[in-house]
PDB file of C-alpha atoms in Angstrom:
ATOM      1  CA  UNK A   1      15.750   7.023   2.699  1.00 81.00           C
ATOM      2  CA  UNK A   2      12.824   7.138  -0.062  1.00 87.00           C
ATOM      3  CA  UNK A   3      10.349   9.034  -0.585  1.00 93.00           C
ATOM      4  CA  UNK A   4       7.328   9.775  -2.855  1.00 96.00           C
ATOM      5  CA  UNK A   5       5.864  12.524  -3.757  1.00 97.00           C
ATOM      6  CA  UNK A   6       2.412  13.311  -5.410  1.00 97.00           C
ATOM      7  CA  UNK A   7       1.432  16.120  -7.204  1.00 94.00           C
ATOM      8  CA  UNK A   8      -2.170  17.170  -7.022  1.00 93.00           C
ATOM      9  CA  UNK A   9      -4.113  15.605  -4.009  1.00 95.00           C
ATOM     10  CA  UNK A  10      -7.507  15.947  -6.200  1.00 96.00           C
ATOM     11  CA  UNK A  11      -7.652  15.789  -9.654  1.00 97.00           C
ATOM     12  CA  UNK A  12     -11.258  16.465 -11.689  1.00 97.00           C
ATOM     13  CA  UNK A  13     -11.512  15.297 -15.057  1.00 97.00           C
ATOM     14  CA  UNK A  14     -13.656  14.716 -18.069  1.00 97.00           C
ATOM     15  CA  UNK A  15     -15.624  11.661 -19.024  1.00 97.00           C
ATOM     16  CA  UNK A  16     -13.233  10.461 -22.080  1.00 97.00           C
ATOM     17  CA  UNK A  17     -10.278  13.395 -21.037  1.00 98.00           C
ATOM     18  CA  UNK A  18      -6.986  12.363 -20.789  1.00 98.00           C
ATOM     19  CA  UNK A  19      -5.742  11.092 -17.137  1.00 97.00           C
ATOM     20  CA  UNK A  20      -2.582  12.661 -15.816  1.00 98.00           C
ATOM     21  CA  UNK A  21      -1.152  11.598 -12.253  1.00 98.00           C
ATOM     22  CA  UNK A  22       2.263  12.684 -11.339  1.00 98.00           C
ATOM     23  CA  UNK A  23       4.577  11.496  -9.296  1.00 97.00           C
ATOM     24  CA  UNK A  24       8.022  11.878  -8.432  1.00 97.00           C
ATOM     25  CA  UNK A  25      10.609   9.884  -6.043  1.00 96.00           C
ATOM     26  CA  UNK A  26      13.740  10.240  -4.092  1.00 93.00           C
ATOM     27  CA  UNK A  27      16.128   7.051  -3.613  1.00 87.00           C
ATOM     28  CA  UNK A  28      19.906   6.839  -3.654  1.00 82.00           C
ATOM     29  CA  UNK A  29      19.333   3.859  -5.566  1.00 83.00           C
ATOM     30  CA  UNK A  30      16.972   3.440  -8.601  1.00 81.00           C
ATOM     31  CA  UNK A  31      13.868   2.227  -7.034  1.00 88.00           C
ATOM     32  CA  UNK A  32      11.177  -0.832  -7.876  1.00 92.00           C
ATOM     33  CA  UNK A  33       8.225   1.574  -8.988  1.00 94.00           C
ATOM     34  CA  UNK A  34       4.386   1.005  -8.366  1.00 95.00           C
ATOM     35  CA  UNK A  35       1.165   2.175  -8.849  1.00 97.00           C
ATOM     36  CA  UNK A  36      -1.808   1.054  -6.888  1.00 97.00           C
ATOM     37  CA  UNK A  37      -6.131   1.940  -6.703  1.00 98.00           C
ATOM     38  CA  UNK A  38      -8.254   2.135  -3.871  1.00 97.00           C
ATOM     39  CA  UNK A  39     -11.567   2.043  -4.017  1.00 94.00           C
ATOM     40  CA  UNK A  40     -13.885   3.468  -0.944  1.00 89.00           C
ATOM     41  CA  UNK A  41     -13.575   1.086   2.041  1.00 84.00           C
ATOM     42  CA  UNK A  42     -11.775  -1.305  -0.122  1.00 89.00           C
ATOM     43  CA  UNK A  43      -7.791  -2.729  -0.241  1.00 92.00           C
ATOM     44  CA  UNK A  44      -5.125  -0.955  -2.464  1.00 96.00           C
ATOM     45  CA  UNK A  45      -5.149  -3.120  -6.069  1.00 95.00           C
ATOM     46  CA  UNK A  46      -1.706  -3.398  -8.021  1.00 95.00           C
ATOM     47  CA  UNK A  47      -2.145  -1.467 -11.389  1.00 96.00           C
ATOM     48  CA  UNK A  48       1.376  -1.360 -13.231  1.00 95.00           C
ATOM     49  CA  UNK A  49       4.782  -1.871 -11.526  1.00 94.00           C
ATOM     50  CA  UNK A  50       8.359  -0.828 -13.161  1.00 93.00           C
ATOM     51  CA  UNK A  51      11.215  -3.181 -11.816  1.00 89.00           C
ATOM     52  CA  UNK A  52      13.463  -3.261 -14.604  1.00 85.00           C
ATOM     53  CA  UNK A  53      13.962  -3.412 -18.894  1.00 86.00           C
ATOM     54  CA  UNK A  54      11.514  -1.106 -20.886  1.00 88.00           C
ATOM     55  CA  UNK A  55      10.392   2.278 -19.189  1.00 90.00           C
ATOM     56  CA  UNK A  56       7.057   2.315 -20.298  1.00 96.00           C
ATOM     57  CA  UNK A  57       4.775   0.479 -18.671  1.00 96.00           C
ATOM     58  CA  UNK A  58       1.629  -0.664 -19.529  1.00 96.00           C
ATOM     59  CA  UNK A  59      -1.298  -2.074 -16.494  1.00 96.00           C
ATOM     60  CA  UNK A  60      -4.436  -3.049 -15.932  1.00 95.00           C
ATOM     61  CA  UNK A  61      -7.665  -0.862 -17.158  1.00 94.00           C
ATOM     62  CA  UNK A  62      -5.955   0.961 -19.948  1.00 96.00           C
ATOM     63  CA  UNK A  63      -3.761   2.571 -17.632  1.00 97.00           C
ATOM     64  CA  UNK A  64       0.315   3.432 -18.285  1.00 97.00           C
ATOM     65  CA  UNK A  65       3.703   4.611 -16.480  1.00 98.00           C
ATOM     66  CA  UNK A  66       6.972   5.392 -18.146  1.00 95.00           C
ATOM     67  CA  UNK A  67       9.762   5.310 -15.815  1.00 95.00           C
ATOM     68  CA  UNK A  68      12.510   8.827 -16.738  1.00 94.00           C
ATOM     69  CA  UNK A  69      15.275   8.329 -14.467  1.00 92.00           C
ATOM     70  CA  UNK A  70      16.405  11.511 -15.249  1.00 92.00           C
ATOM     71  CA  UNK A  71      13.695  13.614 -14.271  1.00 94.00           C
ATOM     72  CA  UNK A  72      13.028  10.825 -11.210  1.00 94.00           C
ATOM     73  CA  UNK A  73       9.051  10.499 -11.970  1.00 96.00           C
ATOM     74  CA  UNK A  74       6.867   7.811 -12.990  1.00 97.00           C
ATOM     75  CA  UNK A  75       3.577   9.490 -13.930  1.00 98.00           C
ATOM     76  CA  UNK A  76       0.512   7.560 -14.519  1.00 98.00           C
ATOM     77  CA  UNK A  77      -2.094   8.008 -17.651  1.00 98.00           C
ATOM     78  CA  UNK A  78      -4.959   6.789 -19.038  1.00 98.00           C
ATOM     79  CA  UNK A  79      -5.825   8.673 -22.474  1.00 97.00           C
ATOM     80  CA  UNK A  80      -9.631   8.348 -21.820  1.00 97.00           C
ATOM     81  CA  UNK A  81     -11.144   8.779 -18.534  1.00 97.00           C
ATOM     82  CA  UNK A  82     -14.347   6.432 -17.286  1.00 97.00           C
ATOM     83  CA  UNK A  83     -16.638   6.945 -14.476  1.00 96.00           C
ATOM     84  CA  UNK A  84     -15.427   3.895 -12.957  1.00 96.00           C
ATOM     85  CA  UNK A  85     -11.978   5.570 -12.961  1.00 97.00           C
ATOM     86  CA  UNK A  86     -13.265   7.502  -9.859  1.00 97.00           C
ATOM     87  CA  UNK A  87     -10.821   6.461  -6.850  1.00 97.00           C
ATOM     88  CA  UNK A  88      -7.377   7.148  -4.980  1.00 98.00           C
ATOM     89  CA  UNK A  89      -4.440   6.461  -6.455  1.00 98.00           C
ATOM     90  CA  UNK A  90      -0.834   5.847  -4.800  1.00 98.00           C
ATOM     91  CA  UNK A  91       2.300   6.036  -6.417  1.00 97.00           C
ATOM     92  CA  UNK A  92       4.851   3.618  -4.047  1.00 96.00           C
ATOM     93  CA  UNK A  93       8.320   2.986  -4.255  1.00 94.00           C
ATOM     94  CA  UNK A  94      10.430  -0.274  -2.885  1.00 90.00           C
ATOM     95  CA  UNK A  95      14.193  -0.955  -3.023  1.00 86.00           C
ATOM     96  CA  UNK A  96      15.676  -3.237  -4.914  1.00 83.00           C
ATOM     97  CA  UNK A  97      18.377  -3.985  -1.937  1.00 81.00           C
ATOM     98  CA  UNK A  98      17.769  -7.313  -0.383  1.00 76.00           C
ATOM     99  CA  UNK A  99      18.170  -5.779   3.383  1.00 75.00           C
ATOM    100  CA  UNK A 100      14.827  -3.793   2.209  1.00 77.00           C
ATOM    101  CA  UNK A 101      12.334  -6.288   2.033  1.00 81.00           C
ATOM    102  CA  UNK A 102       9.308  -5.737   0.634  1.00 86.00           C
ATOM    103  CA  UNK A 103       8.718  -2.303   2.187  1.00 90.00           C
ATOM    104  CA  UNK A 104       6.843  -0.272   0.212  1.00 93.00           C
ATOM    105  CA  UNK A 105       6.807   3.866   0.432  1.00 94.00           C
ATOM    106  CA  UNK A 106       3.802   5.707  -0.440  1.00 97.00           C
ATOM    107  CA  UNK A 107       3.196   9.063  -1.690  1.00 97.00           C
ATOM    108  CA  UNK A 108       0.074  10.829  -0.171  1.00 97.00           C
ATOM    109  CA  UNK A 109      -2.255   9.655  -2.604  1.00 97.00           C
ATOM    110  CA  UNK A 110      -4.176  11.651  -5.546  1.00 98.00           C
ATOM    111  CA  UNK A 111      -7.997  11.529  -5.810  1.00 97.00           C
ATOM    112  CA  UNK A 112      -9.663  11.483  -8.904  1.00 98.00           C
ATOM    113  CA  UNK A 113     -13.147  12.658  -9.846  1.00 97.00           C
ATOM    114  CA  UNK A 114     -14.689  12.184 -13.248  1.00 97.00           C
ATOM    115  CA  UNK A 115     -17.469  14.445 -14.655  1.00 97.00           C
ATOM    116  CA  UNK A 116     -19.860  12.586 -17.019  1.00 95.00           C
TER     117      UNK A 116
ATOM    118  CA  UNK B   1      -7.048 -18.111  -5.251  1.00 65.00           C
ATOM    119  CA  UNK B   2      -8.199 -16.593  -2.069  1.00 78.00           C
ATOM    120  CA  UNK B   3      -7.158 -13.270  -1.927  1.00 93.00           C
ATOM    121  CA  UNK B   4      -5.227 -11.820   1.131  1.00 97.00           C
ATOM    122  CA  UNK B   5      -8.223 -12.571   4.379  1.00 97.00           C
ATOM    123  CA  UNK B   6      -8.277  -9.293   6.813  1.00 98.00           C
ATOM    124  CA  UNK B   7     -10.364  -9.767  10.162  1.00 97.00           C
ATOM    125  CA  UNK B   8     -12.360  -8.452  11.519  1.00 97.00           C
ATOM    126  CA  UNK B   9     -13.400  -6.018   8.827  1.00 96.00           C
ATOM    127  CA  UNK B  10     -14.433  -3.352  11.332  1.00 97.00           C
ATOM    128  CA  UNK B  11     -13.668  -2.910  15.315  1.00 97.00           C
ATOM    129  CA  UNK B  12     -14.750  -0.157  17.889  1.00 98.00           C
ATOM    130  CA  UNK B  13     -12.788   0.044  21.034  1.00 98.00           C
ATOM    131  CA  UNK B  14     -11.901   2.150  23.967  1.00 98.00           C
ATOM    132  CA  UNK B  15      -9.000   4.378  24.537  1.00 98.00           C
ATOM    133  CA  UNK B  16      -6.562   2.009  26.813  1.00 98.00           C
ATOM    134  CA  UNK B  17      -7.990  -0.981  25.813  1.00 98.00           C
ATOM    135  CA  UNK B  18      -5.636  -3.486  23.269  1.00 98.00           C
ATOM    136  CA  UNK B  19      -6.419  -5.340  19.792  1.00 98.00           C
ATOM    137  CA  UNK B  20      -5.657  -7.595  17.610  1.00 98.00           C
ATOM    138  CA  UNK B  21      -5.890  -8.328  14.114  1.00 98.00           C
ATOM    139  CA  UNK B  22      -5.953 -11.055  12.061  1.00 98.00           C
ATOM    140  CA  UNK B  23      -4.642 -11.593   8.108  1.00 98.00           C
ATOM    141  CA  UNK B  24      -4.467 -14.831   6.363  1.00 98.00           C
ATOM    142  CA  UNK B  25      -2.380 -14.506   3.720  1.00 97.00           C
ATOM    143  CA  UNK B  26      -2.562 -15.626  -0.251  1.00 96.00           C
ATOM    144  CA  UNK B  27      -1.637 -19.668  -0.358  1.00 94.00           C
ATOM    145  CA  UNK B  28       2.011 -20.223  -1.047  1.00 93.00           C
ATOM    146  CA  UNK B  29       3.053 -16.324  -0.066  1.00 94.00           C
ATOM    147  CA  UNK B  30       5.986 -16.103   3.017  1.00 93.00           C
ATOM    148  CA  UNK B  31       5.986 -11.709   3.319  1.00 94.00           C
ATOM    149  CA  UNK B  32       3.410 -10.264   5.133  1.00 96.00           C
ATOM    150  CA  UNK B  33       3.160  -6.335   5.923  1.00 97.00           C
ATOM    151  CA  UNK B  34       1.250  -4.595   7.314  1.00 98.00           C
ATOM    152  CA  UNK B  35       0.369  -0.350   6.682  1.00 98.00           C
ATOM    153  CA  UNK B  36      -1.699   2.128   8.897  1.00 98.00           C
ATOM    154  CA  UNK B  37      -3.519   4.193   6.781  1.00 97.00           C
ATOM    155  CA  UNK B  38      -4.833   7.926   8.229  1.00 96.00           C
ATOM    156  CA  UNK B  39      -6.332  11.172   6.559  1.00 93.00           C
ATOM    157  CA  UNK B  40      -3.638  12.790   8.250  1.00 91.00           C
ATOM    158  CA  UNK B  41      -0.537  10.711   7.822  1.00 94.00           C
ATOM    159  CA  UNK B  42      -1.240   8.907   4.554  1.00 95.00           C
ATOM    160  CA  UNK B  43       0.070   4.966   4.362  1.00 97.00           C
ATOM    161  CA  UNK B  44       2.422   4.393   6.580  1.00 97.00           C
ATOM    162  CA  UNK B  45       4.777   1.115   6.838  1.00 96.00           C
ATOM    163  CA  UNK B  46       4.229  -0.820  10.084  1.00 97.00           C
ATOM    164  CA  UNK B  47       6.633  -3.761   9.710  1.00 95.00           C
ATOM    165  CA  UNK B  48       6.877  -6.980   7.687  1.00 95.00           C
ATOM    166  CA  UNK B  49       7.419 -10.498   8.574  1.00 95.00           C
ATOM    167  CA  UNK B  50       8.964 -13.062   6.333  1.00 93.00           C
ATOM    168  CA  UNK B  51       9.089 -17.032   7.519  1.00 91.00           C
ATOM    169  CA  UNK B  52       7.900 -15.928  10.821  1.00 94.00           C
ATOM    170  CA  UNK B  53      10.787 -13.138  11.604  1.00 93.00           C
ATOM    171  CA  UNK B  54      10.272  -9.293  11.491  1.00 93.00           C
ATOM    172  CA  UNK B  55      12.456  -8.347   8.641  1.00 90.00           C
ATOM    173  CA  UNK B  56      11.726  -4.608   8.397  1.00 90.00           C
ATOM    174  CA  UNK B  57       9.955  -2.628  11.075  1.00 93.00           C
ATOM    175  CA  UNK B  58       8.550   1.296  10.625  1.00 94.00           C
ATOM    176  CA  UNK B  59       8.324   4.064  12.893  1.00 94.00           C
ATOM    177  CA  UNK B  60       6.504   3.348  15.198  1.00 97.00           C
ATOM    178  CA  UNK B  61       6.373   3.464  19.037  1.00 97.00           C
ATOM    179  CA  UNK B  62       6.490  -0.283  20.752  1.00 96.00           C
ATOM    180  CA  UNK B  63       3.345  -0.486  21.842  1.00 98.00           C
ATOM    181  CA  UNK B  64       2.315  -1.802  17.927  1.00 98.00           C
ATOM    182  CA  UNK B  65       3.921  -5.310  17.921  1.00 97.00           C
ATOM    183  CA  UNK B  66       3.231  -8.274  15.310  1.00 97.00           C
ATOM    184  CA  UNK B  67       3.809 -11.812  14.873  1.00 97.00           C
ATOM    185  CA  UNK B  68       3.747 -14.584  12.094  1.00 97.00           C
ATOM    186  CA  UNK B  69       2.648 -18.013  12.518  1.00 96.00           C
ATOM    187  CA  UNK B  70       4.010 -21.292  10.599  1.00 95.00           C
ATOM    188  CA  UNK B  71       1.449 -20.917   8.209  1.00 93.00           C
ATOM    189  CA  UNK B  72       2.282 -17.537   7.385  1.00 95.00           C
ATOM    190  CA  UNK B  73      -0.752 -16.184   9.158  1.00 97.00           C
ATOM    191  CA  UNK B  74      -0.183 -12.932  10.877  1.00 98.00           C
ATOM    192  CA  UNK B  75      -1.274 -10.628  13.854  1.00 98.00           C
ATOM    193  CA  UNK B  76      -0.721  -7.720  14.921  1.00 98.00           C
ATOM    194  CA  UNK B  77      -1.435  -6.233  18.310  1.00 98.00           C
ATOM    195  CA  UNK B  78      -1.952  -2.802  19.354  1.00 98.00           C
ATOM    196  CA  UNK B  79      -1.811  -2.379  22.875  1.00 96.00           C
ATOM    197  CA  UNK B  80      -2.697   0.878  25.759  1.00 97.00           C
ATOM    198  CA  UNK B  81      -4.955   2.360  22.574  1.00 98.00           C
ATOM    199  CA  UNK B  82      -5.119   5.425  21.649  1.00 98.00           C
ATOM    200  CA  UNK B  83      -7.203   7.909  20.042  1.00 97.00           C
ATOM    201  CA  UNK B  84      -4.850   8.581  17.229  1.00 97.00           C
ATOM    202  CA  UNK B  85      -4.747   4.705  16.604  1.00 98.00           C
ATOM    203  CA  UNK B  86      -7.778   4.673  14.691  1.00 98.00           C
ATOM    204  CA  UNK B  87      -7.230   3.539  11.088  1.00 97.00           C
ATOM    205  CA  UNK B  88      -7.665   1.577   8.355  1.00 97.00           C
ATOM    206  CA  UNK B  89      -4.890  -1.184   9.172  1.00 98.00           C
ATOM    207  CA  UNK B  90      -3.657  -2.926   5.785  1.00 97.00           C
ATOM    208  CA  UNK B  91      -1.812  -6.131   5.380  1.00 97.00           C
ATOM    209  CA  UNK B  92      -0.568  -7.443   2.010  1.00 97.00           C
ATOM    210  CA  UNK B  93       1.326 -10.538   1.594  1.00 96.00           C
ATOM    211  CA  UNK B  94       4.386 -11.033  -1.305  1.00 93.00           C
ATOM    212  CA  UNK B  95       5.348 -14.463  -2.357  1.00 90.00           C
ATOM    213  CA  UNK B  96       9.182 -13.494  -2.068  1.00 82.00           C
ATOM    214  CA  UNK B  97      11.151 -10.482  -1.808  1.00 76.00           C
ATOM    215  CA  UNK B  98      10.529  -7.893  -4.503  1.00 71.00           C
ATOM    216  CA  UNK B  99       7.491  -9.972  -5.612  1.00 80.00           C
ATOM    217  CA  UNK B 100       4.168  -7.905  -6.107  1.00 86.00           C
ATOM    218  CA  UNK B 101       2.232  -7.367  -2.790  1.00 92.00           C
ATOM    219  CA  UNK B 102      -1.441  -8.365  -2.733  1.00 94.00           C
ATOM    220  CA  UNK B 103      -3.423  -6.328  -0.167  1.00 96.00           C
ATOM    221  CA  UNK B 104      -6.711  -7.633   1.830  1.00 97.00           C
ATOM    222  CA  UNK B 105      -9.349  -4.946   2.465  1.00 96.00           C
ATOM    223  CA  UNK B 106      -8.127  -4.080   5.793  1.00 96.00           C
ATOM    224  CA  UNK B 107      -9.357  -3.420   9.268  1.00 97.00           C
ATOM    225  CA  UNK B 108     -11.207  -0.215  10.611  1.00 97.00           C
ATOM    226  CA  UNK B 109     -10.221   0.277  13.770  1.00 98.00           C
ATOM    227  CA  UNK B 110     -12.029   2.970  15.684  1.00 98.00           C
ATOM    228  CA  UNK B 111     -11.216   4.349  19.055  1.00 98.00           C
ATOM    229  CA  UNK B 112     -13.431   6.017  20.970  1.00 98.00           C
TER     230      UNK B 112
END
């Protein structure tokens, strides 16, 4: 079984401060890796996913993952924080093993507040 | 491209009573899921259909049931409600397996 987990279910930063969100994962197999935004009352939006090849990972909005298989995390930055940066983030995991589907496992989510 | 289509967007109902929802989803796409999404419980995986059979199902007890049409539309169905039911319901659709999922805005369901 996988699992996710989140460190930090609020985070307050800095207008301009760096963006840290941490997460680490279980999986007896090395996992498809996501990270995903919601907004309030709005749908999750895809912002980097690690499937394979180089560990770092660059998304959308300035944001970045590197994948350390030894230390089984996949934390998310952003080296300047912007007040539209305010939302929830989840890290997710899916298998790579065809039987899995597309299932995707969530962490609990970290919410982030920036402070103009 | 239309994005993934959730409906309705919100939907009150009674403790016993059942519901449906609706998601439409991107042109071309096969995989549907579908999450429940709670303060308390966090996103949770409900099941996933792929060419109209459930490939991958969560925990959860029977009475949360789901089908997928030819065109890759897909319901799900939440019957004898309960007060614990009420959620924000998520679908997201994948063109393929291991293929990024694209999530509609989901249903609020509220049971009162």
């Amino acid at each position: 079984a996988q699992s996710v987990t989140q460190l930090g279910s609020h985070v307050s930063v800095s207008e301009g401060a760096l963006v840290l969100l941490r997460c680490n994962y279980s999986s007896s197999v090395p996992p498809y890796l996501f990270w995903y935004v919601q907004y309030p009352n709005q749908g999750l939006q895809l912002l980097l996913k690690y499937t394979t090849g180089a560990t770092l990972v660059k998304g959308i909005n300035g944001f970045e993952a590197e994948f350390k298989k030894s230390e089984t995390s996949f934390h998310l930055t952003k080296p300047s924080a912007h007040m539209s940066d305010a939302a929830e983030y989840f890290c997710a995991v899916s298998s790579p093993i065809k039987a899995a589907g597309n299932k995707l496992t969530f962490g609990g989510g970290t919410r982030v507040l920036v402070k103009p | 491209k239309a994005g993934v289509t959730q409906t309705p967007r919100y939907l009150i109902k009674t403790r016993g009573q059942q519901v449906t929802l609706s998601c439409s989803p991107i042109s071309g796409h096969r995989s549907v899921s579908w999450y429940q999404q709670t303060p308390g419980q966090g996103l949770q995986f409900l099941f996933e259909y792929f060419s109209e059979t459930q490939r991958n199902k969560g925990n959860f007890p029977g009475r949360f049931s789901g089908r997928q049409f030819s065109n890759s539309r897909s319901e799900m169905n939440v019957s004898t409600l309960e007060l614990g039911d009420s959620a924000l319901y998520l679908c997201a659709s994948s063109f393929d397996r291991n293929t990024e999922a694209f999530f509609g805005q989901g249903t609020r369901l509220t049971v009162v």
